[in-house]
mmCIF file of C-alpha atoms in Angstrom:
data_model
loop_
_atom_site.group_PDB
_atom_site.id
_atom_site.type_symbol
_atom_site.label_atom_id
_atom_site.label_comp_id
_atom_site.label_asym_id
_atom_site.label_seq_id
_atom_site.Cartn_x
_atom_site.Cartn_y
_atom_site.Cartn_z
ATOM 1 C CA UNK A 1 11.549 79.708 17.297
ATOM 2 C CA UNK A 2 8.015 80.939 18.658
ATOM 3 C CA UNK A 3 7.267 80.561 22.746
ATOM 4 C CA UNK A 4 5.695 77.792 23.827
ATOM 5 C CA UNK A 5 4.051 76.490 26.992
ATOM 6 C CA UNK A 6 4.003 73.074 28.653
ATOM 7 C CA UNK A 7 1.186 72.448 31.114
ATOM 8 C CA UNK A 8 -0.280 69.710 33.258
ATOM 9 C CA UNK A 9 -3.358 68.348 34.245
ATOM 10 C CA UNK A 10 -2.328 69.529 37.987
ATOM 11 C CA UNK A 11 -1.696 73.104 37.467
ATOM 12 C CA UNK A 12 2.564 72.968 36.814
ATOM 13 C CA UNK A 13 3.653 74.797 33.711
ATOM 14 C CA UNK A 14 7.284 74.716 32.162
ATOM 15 C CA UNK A 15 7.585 77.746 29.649
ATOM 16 C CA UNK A 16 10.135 77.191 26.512
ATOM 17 C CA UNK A 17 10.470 77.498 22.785
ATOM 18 C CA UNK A 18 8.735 75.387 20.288
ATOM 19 C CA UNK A 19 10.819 73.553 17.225
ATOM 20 C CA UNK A 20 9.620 71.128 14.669
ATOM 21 C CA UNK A 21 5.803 71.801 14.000
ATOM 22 C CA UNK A 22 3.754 74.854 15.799
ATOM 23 C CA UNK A 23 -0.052 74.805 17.605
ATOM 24 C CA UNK A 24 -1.270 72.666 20.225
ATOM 25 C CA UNK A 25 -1.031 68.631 21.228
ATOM 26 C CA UNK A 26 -2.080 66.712 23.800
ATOM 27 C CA UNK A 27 -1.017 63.347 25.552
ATOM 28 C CA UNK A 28 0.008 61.766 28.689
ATOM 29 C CA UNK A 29 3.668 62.500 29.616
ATOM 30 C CA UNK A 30 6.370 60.769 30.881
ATOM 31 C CA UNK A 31 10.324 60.748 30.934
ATOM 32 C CA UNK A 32 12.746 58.874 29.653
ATOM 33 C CA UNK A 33 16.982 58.937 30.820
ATOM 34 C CA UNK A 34 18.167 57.323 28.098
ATOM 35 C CA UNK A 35 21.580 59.377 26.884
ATOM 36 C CA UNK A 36 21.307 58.768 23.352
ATOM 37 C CA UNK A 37 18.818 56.962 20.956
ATOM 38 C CA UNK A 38 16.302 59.931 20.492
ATOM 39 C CA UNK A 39 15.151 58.931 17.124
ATOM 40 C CA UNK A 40 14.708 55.069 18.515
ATOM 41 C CA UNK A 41 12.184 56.333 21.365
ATOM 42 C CA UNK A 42 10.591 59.026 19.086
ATOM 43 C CA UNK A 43 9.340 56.213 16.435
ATOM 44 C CA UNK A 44 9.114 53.653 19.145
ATOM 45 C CA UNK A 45 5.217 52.603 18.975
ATOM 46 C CA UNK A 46 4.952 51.745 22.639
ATOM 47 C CA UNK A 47 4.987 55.883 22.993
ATOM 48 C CA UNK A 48 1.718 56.287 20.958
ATOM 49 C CA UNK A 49 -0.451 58.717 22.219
ATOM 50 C CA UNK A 50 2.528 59.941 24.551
ATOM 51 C CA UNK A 51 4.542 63.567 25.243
ATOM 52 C CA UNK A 52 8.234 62.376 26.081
ATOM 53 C CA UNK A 53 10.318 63.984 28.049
ATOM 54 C CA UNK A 54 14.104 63.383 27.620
ATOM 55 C CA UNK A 55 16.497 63.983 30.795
ATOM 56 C CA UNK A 56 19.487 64.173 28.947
ATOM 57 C CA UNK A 57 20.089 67.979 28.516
ATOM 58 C CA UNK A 58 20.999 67.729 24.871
ATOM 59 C CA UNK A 59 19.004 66.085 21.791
ATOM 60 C CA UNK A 60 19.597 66.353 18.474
ATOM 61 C CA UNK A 61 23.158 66.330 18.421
ATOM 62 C CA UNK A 62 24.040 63.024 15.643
ATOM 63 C CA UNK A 63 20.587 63.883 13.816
ATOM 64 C CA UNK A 64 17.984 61.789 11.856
ATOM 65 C CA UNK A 65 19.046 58.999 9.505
ATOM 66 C CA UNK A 66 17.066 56.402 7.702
ATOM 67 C CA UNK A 67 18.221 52.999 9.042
ATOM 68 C CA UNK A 68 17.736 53.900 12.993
ATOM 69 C CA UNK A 69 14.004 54.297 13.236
ATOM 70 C CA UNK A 70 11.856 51.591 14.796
ATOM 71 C CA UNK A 71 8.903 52.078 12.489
ATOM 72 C CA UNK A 72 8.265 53.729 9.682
ATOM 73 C CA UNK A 73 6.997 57.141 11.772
ATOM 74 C CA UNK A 74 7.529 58.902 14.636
ATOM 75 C CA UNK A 75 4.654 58.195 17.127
ATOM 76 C CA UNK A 76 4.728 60.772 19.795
ATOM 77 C CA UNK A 77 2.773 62.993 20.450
ATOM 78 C CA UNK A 78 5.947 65.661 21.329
ATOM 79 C CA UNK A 79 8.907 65.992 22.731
ATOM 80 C CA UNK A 80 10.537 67.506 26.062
ATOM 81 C CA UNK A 81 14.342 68.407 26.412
ATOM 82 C CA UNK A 82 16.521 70.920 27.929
ATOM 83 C CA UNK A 83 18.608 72.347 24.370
ATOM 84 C CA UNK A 84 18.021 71.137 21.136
ATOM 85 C CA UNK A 85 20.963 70.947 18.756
ATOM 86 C CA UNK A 86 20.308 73.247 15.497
ATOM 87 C CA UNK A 87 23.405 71.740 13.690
ATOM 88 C CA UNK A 88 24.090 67.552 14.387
ATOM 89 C CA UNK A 89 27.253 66.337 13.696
ATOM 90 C CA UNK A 90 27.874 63.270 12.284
ATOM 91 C CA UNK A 91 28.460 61.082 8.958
ATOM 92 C CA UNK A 92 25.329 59.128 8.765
ATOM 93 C CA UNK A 93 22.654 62.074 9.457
ATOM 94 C CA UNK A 94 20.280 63.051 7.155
ATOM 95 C CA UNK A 95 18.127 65.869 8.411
ATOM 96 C CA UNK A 96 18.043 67.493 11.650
ATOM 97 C CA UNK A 97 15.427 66.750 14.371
ATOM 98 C CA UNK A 98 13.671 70.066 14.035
ATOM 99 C CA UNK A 99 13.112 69.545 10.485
ATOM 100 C CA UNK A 100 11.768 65.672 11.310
ATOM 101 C CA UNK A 101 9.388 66.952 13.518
ATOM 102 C CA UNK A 102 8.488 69.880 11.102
ATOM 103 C CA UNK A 103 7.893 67.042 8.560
ATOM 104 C CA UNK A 104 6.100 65.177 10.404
ATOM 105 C CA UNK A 105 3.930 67.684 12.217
ATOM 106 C CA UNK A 106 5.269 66.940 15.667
ATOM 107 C CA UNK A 107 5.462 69.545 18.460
ATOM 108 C CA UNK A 108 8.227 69.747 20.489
ATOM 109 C CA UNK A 109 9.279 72.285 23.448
ATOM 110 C CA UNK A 110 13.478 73.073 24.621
ATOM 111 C CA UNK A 111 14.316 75.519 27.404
ATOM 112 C CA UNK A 112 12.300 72.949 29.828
ATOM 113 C CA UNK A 113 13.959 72.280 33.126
ATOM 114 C CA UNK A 114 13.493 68.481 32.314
ATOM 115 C CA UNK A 115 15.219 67.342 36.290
ATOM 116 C CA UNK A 116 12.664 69.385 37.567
ATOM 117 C CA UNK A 117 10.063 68.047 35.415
ATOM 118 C CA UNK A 118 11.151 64.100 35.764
ATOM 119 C CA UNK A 119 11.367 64.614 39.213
ATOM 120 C CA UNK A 120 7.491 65.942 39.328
ATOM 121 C CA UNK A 121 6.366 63.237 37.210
ATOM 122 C CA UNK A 122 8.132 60.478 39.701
ATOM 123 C CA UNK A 123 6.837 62.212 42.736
ATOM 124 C CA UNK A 124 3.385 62.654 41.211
ATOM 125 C CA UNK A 125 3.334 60.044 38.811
ATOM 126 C CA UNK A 126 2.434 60.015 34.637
ATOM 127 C CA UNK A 127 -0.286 62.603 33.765
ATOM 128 C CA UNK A 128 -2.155 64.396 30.477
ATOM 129 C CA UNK A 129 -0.012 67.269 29.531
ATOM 130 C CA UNK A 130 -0.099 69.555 26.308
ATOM 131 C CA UNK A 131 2.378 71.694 24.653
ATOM 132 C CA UNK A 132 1.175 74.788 23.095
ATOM 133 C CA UNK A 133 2.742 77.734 21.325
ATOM 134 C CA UNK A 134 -0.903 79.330 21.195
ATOM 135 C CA UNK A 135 -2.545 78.756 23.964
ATOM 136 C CA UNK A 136 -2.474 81.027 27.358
ATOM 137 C CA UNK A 137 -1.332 79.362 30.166
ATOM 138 C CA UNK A 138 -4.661 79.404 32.009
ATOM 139 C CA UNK A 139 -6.122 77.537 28.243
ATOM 140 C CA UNK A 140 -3.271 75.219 28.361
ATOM 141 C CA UNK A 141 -3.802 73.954 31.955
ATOM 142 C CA UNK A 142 -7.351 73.791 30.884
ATOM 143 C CA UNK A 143 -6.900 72.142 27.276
ATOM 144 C CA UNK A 144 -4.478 69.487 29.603
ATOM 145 C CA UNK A 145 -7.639 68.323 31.712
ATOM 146 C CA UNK A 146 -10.088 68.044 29.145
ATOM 147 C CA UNK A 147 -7.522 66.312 26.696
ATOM 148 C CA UNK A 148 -8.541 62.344 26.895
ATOM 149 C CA UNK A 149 -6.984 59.758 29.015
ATOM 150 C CA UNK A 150 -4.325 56.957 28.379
ATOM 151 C CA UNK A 151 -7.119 54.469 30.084
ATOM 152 C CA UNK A 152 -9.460 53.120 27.426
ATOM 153 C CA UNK A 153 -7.789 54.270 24.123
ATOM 154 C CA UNK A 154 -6.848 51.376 22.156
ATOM 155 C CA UNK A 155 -3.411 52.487 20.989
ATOM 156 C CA UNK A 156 -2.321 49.090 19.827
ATOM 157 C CA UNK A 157 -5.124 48.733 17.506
ATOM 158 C CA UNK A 158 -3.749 52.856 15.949
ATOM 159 C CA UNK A 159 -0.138 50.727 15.876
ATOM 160 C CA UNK A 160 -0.892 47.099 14.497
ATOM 161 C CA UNK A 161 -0.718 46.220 10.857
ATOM 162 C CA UNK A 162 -3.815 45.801 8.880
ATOM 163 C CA UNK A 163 -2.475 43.464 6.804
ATOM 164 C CA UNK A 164 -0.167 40.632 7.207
ATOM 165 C CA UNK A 165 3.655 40.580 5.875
ATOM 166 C CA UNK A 166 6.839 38.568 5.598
ATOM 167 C CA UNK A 167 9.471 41.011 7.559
ATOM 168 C CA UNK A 168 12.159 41.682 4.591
ATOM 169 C CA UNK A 169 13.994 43.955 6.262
ATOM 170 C CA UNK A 170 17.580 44.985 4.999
ATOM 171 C CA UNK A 171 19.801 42.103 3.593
ATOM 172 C CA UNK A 172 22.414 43.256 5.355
ATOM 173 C CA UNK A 173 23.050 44.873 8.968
ATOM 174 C CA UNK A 174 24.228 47.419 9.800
ATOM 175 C CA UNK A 175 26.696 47.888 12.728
ATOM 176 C CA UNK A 176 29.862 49.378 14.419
ATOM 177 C CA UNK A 177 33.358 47.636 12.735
ATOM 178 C CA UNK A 178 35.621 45.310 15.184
ATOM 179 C CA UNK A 179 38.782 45.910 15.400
ATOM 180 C CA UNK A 180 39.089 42.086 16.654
ATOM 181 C CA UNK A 181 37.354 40.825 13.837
ATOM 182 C CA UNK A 182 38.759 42.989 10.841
ATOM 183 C CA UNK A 183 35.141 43.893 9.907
ATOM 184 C CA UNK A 184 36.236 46.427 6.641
ATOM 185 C CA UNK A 185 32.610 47.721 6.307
ATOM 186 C CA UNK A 186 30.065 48.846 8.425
ATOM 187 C CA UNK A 187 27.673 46.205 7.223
ATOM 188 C CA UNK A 188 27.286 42.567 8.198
ATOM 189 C CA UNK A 189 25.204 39.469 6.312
ATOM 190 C CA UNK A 190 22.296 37.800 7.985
ATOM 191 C CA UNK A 191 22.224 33.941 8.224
ATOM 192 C CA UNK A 192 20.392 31.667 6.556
ATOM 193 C CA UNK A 193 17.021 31.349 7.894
ATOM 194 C CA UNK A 194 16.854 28.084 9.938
ATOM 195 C CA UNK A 195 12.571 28.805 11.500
ATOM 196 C CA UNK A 196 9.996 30.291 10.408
ATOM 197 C CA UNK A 197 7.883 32.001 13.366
ATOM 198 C CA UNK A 198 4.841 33.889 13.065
ATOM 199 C CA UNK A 199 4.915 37.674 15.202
ATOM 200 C CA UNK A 200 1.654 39.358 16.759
ATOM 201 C CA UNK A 201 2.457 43.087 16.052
ATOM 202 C CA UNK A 202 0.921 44.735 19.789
ATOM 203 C CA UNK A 203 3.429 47.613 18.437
ATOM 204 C CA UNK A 204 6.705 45.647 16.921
ATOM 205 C CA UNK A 205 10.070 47.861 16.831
ATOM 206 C CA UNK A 206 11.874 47.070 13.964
ATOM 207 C CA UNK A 207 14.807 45.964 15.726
ATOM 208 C CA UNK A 208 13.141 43.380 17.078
ATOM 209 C CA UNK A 209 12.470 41.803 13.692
ATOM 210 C CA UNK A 210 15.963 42.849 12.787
ATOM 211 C CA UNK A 211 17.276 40.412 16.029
ATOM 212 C CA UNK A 212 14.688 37.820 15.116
ATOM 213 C CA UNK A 213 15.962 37.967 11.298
ATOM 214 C CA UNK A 214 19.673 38.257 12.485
ATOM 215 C CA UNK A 215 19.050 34.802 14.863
ATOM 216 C CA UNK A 216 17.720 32.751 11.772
ATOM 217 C CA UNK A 217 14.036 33.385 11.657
ATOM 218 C CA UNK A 218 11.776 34.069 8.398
ATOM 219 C CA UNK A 219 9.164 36.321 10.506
ATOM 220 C CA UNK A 220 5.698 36.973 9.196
ATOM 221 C CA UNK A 221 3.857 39.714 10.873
ATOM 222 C CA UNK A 222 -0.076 39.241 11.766
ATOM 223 C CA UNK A 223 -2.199 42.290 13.229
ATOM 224 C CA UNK A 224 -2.948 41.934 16.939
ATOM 225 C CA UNK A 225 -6.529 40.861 16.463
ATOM 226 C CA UNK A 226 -5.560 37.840 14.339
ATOM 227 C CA UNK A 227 -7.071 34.456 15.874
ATOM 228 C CA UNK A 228 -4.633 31.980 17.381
ATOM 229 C CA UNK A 229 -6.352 28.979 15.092
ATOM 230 C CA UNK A 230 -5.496 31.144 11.711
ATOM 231 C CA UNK A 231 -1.872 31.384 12.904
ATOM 232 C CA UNK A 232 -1.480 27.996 14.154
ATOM 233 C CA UNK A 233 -3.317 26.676 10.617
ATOM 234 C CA UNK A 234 0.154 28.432 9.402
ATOM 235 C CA UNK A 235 2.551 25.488 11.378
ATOM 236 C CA UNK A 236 5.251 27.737 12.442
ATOM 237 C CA UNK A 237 8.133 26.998 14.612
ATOM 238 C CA UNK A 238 6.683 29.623 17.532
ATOM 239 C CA UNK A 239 4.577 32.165 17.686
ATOM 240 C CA UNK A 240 6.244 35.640 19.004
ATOM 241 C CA UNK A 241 3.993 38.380 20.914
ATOM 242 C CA UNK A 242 5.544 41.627 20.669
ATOM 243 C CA UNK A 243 5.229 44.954 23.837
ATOM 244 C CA UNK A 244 3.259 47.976 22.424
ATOM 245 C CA UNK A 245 1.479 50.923 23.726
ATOM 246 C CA UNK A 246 -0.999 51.015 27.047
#
């Protein structure tokens, strides 16, 4: 692992070591204290254009599998944490985190003090911030200010579909076996579908449409900028507006 700094707009640098992809990136950071469900936030699309900072101490540690991601790529712009974890442990990972980012050309930093970092951002609130393992420190601060703000970027318009689709999904879902139940697999079958709803995708998780399939509904997904009278000409059950980025 190469050196790497973390700067803000306001002067306060964090230096660490950068995994996953090496250079420079921009965004505006903020924190998250979720204790597991890395990958989740990481291809979450209400973090476009974002640098997320994680406050549990350890990421990495169960790896990167194919059926836990919210879209189908990460959308960070990187990733803050205290130790990574070079060697996850567990039956259903696939790859590693450092080799997800390094596939995907995400930057992320470890060695951060991330309490003293959360608590910065909650004092001083959510600012532009860039990782570097290139830049100087006096560059980096720099590179931070002139990087462009959250305000006026349409993210959801990066995030929304182009085209409309019926939300397939998988035929069956995945989940944790019940003892109560005597569930022998780890997978489940949906219902029947009982509506049929149309979704605005502001930045859709897939687990949304998973809990929207898994309730009964045949979903079809419309980009954000769709007019109401083409989706009402459709005579769906409801209409379902999803969160997204901004």
């Amino acid at each position: 692992m190469t050196n790497a700094i973390l700067a803000l707009e306001d002067g306060r640098t964090f230096h660490g070591r950068a995994f996953g992809h090496s250079g420079t990136t921009s965004g505006e950071i903020c924190f998250n204290t979720s204790m597991t469900g890395y990958q989740e936030i990481i291809t979450d699309p209400s973090y476009r254009g974002q640098i997320v900072t994680m406050t549990y101490p350890l990421q990495g540690n169960y790896g990167i599998n194919t059926d836990d991601s919210e879209s189908a790529s990460p959308h960070v712009r990187g990733f803050v944490i205290g130790e990574l974890c070079e060697t996850p442990s567990s039956w259903r990972s696939q790859q590693s985190l450092a080799d997800y980012f390094k596939e995907h050309q995400i930057i992320g930093i470890e060695d951060i003090d991330t309490r003293a970092l959360t608590k910065h951002l909650r004092d001083k609130g959510a600012m532009r911030a860039v990782i570097s393992s290139e830049l100087s420190e006096e560059d980096a601060i720099k590179a931070a200010n002139e990087a462009p703000p959250m305000e006026g970027s349409d993210f959801v318009k990066e995030v929304s579909t182009e085209e409309p689709y019926l939300w397939e999904g998988e035929s069956r879902l995945w989940t944790i076996p019940s003892v109560t139940t005597k569930q022998e697999t780890n997978y489940i079958d949906l219902p029947p579908v009982k509506y049929r709803i149309v979704a605005y995708d502001f930045g859709i998780k897939y687990n949304i449409l998973r809990s929207l399939r898994q309730s009964g509904f045949k979903v079809e997904v419309v980009n954000s900028r769709t007019p109401a009278s083409e989706v009402l000409a459709k005579n769906p059950d409801g209409v379902f507006l999803s969160n997204g980025p901004g």
